[in-house]
Short mmCIF file of C-alpha atoms in Angstrom, two decimals:
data_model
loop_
_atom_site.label_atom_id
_atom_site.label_comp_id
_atom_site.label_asym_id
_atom_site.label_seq_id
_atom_site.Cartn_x
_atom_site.Cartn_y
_atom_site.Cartn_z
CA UNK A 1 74.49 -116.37 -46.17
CA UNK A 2 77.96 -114.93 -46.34
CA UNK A 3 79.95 -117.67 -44.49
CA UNK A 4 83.73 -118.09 -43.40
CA UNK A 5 82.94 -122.03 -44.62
CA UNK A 6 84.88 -122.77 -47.93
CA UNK A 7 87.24 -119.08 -47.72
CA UNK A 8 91.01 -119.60 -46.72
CA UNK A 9 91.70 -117.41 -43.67
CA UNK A 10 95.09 -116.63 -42.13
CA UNK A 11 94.90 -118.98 -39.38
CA UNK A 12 96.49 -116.53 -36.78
CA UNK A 13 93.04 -113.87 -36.13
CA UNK A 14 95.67 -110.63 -35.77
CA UNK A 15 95.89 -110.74 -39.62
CA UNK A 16 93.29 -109.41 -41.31
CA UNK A 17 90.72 -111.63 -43.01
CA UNK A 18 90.75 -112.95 -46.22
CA UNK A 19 87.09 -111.85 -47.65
CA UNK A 20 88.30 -110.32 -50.95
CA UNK A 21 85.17 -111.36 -54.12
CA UNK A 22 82.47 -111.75 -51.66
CA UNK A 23 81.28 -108.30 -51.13
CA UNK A 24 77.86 -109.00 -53.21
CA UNK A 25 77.27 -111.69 -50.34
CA UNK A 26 76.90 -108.87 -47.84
CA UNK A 27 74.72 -106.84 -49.59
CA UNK A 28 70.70 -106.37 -48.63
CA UNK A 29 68.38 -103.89 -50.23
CA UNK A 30 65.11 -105.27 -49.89
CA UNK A 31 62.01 -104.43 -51.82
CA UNK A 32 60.44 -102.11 -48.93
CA UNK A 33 63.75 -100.00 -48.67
CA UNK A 34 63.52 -99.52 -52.62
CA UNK A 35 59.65 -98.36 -52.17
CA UNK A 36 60.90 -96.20 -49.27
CA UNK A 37 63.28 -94.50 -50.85
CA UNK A 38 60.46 -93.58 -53.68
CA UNK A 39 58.12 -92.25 -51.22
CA UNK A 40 60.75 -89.95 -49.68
CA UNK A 41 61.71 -88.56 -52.68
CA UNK A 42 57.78 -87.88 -53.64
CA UNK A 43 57.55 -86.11 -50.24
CA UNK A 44 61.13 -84.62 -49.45
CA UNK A 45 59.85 -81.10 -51.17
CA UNK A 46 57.75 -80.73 -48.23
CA UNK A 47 60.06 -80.88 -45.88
CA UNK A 48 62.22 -78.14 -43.89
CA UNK A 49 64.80 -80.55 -42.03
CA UNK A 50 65.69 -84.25 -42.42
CA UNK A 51 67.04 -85.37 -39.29
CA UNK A 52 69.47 -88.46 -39.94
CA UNK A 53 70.05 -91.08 -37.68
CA UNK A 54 73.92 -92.75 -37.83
CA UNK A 55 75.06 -95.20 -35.53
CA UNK A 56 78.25 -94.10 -33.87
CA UNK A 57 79.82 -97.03 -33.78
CA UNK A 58 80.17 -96.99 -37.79
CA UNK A 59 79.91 -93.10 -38.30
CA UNK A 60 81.11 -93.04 -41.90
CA UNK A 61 79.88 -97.01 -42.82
CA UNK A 62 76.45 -95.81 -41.59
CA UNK A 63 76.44 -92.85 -44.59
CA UNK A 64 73.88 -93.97 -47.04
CA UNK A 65 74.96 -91.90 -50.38
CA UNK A 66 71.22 -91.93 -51.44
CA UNK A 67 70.51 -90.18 -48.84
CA UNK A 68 73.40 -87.59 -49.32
CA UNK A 69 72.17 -87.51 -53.25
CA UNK A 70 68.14 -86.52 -52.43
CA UNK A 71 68.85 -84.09 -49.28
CA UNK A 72 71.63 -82.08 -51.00
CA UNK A 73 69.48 -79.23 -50.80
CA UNK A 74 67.95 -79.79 -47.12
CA UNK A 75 68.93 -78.46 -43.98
CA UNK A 76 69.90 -81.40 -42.22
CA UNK A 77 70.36 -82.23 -38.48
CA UNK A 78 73.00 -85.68 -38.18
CA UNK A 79 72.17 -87.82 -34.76
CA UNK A 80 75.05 -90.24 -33.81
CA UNK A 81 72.96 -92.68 -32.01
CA UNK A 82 74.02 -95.29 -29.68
CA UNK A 83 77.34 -92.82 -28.66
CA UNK A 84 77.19 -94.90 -25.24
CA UNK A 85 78.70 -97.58 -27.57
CA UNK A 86 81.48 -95.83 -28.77
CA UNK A 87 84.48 -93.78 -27.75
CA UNK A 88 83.34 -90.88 -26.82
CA UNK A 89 87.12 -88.93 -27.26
CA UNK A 90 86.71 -89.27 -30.91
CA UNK A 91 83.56 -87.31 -31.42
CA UNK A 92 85.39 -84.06 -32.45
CA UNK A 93 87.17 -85.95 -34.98
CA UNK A 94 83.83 -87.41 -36.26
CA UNK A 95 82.64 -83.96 -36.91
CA UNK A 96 85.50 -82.48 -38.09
CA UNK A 97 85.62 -84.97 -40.83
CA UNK A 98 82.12 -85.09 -41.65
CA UNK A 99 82.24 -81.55 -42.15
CA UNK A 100 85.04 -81.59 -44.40
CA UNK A 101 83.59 -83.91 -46.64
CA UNK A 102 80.63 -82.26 -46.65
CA UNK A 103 79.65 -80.31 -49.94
CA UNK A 104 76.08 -79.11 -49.86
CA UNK A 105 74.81 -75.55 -49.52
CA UNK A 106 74.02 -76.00 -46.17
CA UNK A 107 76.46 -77.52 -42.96
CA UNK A 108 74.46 -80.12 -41.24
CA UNK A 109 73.99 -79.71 -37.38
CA UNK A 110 75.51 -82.49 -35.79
CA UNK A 111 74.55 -84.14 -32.12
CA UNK A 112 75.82 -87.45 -30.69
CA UNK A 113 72.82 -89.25 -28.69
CA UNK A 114 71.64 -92.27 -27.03
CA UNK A 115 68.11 -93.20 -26.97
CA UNK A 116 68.64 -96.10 -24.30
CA UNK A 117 70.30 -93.59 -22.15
CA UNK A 118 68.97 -90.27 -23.15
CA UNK A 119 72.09 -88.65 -24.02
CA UNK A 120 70.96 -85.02 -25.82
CA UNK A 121 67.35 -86.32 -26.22
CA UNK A 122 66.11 -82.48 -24.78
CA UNK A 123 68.21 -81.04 -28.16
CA UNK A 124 66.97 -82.81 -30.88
CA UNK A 125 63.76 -80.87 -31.64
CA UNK A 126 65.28 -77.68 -30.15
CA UNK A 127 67.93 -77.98 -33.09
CA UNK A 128 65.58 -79.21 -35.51
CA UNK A 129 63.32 -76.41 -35.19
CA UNK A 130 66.06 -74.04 -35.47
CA UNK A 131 66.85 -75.10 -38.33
CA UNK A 132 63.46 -75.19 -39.57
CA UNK A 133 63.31 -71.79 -38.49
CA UNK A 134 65.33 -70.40 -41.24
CA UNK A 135 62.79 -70.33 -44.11
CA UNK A 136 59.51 -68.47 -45.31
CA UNK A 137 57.06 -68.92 -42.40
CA UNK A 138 53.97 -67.39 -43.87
CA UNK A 139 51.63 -68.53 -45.90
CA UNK A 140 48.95 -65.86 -47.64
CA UNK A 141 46.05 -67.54 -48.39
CA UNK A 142 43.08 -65.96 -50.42
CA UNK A 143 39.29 -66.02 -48.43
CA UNK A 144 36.28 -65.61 -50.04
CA UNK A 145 33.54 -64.39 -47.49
CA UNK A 146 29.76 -63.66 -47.63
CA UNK A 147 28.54 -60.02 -47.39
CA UNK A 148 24.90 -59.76 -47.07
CA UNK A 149 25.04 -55.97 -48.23
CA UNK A 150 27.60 -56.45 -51.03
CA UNK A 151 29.25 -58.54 -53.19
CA UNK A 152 31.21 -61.08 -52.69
CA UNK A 153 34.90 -60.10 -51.26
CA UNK A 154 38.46 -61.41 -51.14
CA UNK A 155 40.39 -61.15 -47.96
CA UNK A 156 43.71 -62.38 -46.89
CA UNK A 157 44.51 -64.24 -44.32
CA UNK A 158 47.75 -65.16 -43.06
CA UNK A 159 48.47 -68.75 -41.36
CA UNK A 160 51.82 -69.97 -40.14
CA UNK A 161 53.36 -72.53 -42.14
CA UNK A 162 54.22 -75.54 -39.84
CA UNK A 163 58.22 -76.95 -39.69
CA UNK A 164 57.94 -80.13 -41.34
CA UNK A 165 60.91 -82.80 -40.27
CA UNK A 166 61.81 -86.11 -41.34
CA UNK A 167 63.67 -89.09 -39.80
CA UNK A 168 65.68 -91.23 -41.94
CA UNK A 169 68.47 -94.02 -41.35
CA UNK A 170 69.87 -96.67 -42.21
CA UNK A 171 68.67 -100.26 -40.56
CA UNK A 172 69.47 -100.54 -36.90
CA UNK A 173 70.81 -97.35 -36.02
CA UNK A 174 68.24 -96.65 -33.51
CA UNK A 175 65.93 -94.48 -35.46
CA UNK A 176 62.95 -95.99 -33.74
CA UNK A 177 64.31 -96.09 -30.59
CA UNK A 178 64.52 -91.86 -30.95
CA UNK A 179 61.40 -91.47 -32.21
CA UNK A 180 59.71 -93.61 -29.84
CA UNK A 181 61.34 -91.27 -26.77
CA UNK A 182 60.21 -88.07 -29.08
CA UNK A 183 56.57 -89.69 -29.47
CA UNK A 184 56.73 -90.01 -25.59
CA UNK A 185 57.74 -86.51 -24.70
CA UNK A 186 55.99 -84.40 -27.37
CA UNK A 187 52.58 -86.74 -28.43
CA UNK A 188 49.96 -86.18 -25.45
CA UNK A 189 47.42 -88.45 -27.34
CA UNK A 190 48.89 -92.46 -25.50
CA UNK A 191 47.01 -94.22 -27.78
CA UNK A 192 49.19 -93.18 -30.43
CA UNK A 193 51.31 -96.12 -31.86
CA UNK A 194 54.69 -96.16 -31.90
CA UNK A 195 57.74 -97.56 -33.54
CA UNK A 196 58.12 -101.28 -33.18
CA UNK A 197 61.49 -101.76 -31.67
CA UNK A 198 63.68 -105.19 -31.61
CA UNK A 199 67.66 -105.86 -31.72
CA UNK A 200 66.70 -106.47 -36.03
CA UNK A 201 67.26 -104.38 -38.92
CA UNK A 202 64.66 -103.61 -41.16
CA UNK A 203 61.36 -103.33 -38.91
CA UNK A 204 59.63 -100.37 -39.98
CA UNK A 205 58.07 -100.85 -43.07
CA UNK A 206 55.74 -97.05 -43.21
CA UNK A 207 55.79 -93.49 -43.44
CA UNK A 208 54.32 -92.05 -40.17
CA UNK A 209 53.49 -89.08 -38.78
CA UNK A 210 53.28 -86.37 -35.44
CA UNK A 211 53.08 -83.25 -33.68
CA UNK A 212 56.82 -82.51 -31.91
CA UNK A 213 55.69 -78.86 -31.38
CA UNK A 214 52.94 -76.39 -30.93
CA UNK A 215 54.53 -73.18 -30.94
CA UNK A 216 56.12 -73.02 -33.23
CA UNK A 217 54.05 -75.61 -35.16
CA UNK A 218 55.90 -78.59 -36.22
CA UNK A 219 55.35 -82.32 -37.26
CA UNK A 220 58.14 -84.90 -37.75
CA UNK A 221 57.67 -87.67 -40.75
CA UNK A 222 59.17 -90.96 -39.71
CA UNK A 223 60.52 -93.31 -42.81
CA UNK A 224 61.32 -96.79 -42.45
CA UNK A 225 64.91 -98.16 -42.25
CA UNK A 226 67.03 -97.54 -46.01
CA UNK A 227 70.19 -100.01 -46.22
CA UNK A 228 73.17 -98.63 -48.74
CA UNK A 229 72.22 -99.89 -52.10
CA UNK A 230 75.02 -101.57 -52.87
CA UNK A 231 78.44 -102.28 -50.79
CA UNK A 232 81.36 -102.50 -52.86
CA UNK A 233 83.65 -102.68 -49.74
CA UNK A 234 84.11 -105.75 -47.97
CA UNK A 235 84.89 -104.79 -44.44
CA UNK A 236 82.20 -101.73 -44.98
CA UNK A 237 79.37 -104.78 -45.14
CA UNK A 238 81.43 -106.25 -42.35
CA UNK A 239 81.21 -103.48 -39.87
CA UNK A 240 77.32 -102.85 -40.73
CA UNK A 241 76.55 -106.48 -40.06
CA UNK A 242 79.00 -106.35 -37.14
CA UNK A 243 76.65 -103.57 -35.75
CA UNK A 244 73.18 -105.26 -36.25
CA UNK A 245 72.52 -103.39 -39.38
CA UNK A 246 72.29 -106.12 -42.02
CA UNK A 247 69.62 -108.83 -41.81
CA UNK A 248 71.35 -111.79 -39.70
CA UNK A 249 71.07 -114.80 -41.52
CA UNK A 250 73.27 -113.08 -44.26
CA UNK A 251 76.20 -113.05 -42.33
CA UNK A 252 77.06 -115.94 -40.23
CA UNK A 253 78.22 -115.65 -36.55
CA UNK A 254 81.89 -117.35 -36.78
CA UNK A 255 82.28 -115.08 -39.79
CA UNK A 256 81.35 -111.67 -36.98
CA UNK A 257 83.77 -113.25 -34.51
CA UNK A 258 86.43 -113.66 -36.54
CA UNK A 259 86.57 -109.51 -37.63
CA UNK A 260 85.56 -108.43 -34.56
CA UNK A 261 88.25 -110.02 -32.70
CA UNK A 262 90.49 -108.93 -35.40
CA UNK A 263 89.51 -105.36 -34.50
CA UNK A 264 89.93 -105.97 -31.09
CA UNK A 265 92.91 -107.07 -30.89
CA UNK A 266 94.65 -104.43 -33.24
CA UNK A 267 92.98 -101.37 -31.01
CA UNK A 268 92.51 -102.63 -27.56
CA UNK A 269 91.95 -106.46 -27.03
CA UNK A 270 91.90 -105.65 -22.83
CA UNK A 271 87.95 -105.38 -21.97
CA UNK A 272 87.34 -108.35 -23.63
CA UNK A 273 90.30 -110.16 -21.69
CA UNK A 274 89.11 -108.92 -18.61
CA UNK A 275 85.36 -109.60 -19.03
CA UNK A 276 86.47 -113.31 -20.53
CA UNK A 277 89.16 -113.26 -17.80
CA UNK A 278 92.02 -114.84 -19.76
CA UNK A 279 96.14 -113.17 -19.22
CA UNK A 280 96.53 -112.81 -23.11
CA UNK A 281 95.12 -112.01 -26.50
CA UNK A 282 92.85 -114.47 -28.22
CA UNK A 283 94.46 -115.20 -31.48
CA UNK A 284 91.98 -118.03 -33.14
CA UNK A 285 88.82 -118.73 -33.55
CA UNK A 286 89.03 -121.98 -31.23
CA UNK A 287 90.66 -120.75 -28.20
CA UNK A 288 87.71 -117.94 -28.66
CA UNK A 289 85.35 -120.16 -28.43
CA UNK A 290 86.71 -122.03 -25.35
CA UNK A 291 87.02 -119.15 -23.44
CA UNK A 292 83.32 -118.35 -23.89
CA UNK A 293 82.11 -121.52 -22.89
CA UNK A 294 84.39 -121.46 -19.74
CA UNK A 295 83.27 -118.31 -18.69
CA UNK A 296 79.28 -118.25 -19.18
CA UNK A 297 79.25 -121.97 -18.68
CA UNK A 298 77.87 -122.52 -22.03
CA UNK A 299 78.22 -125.32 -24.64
CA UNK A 300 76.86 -123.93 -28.21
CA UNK A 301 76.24 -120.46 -29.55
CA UNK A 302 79.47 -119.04 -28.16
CA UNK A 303 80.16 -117.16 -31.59
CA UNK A 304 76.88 -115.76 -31.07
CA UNK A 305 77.15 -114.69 -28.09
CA UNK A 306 80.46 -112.99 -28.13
CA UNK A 307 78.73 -110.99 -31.33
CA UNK A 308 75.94 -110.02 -28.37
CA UNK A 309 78.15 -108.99 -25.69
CA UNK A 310 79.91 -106.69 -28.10
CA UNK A 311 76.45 -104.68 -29.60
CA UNK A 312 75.63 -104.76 -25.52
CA UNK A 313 79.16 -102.44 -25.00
CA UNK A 314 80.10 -105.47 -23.06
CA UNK A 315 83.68 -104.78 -24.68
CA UNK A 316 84.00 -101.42 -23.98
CA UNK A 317 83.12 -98.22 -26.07
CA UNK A 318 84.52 -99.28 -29.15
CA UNK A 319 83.93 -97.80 -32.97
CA UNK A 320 84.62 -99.91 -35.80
CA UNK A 321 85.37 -96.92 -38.03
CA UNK A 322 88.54 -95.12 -38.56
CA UNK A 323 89.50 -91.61 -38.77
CA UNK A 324 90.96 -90.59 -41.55
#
């Protein structure tokens, strides 16, 4: 577990935390993400458009670069899930910058959803299947038929070649919360199973599979979960635990608080002043921890718990990530 125990930290919270040698600590690539990662390579050449879920909250920390490395060469539809969470004035900026930086053949689409709320839901397999649109559609397949008067013949038939689409994401962005509220619109079979979905990182471990369309015809792959390989940055494995996309226990709670209030209180420390209803700031870690056990009447957990009521919005909409 990466823990503030045994680190020197400014003991005033408005400076910025000491984590500098620890970034291996916050690192987690687990054996099912590596054997992910293999079976979407062995299956991306089948596939029109990836659709990639980012959390909005972190909309560059959530960037896997393995991702960016196999889809180069895919048309590519970009969902900024969980936008309810985060300020919504800085979307423009978002895409503006993601489109500068981008350098593949082909400019992703990019929408900013919420699954919980159903923000844009209606557009994502519109936009997918436009994309998907813009490629050979026929297939010309050779028949062989009986003739009872002549020989053998060859025929050809045409078929349409089906849109194939595939979700991928990092841990925790939502992923399965979207593809649950696709399987729910578009799948007309109930008994169909569907993503299992809990406040953890890491959950689906399969490649899966379903109609999204008829006409045209079009089926959307979904992938499990695929964590950045490795996180040189300390405050980029910071912001991804922050956000519920790092396994838990490898990040400890009073290690959370302490850089979230840190953000907070150099962008806009008011929500959480209001909702903990104290006149000032919180500038350490023990005053913190006071106030939350005033407020909710509680005696333990309080680090955990102001970690909650932040992923809950309870703070505001509030993104962790800054424009350049």
């Amino acid at each position: 577990m990466f823990s503030t125990r045994g680190l020197r930290f400014a003991t005033n919270v408005s400076e910025i935390p000491t984590f500098s040698g620890f970034a291996g600590l916050v690192n987690w690539y687990t054996g099912h993400m590596d054997k992910a990662l293999r079976d979407i390579e062995k299956k991306i050449e089948q596939v029109n458009v990836v659709i990639e879920v980012r959390d909005a909250r972190i909309p560059f920390s959530s960037v896997n670069p393995s991702f960016e490395q196999i889809f180069k060469n895919k048309k590519r539809l970009i969902l900024y899930n969980k936008a309810d969470l985060a300020n919504t004035n800085i979307e423009q900026f978002i895409v503006r910058d993601i489109l500068k930086a981008f350098t593949g053949p082909h400019p992703p689409t990019i929408l900013f959803v919420s699954a919980t709320q159903g923000r844009n839901i209606n557009k994502i397999i519109p936009a997918a299947i436009d994309l998907g649109r813009q490629r050979k559609q026929i297939i010309e397949t050779n028949i062989t038929t009986d003739d009872t008067t002549t020989k053998n013949t060859k025929t050809q038939k045409k078929a349409v070649k089906p849109i194939i689409m595939m979700a991928v994401g990092v841990p925790n962005a939502g992923k399965s919360s979207l593809v649950n509220a696709l399987r729910r619109k578009y799948v007309t079979n109930k008994a169909t199973s569907v993503a299992k979905v809990e406040a953890k990182a890491g959950l689906t471990r399969h490649l899966s599979c379903f109609q999204v369309s008829e006409s045209p015809l079009a089926y959307l792959i979904d992938t499990p979960g695929v964590m950045v390989p490795q996180i040189e940055d300390v405050e980029h494995g910071l912001r991804l635990a922050l956000t519920g996309g790092i396994k838990e226990s490898l990040v400890d709670d009073e290690t959370l608080s302490h850089y979230l209030l840190y953000r907070l209180n150099n962008s806009n420390p008011q929500p959480y002043m209001e909702f903990l209803r104290v006149d000032s700031k919180i500038d350490d870690l023990e005053t913190l921890k006071n106030a939350i056990e005033t407020r909710l009447g509680v005696k333990q957990s309080a680090f955990h718990i102001f970690v909650k009521l932040y992923r809950e919005g309870k703070f505001g909409r509030f993104t962790l990530d800054q424009l350049e």
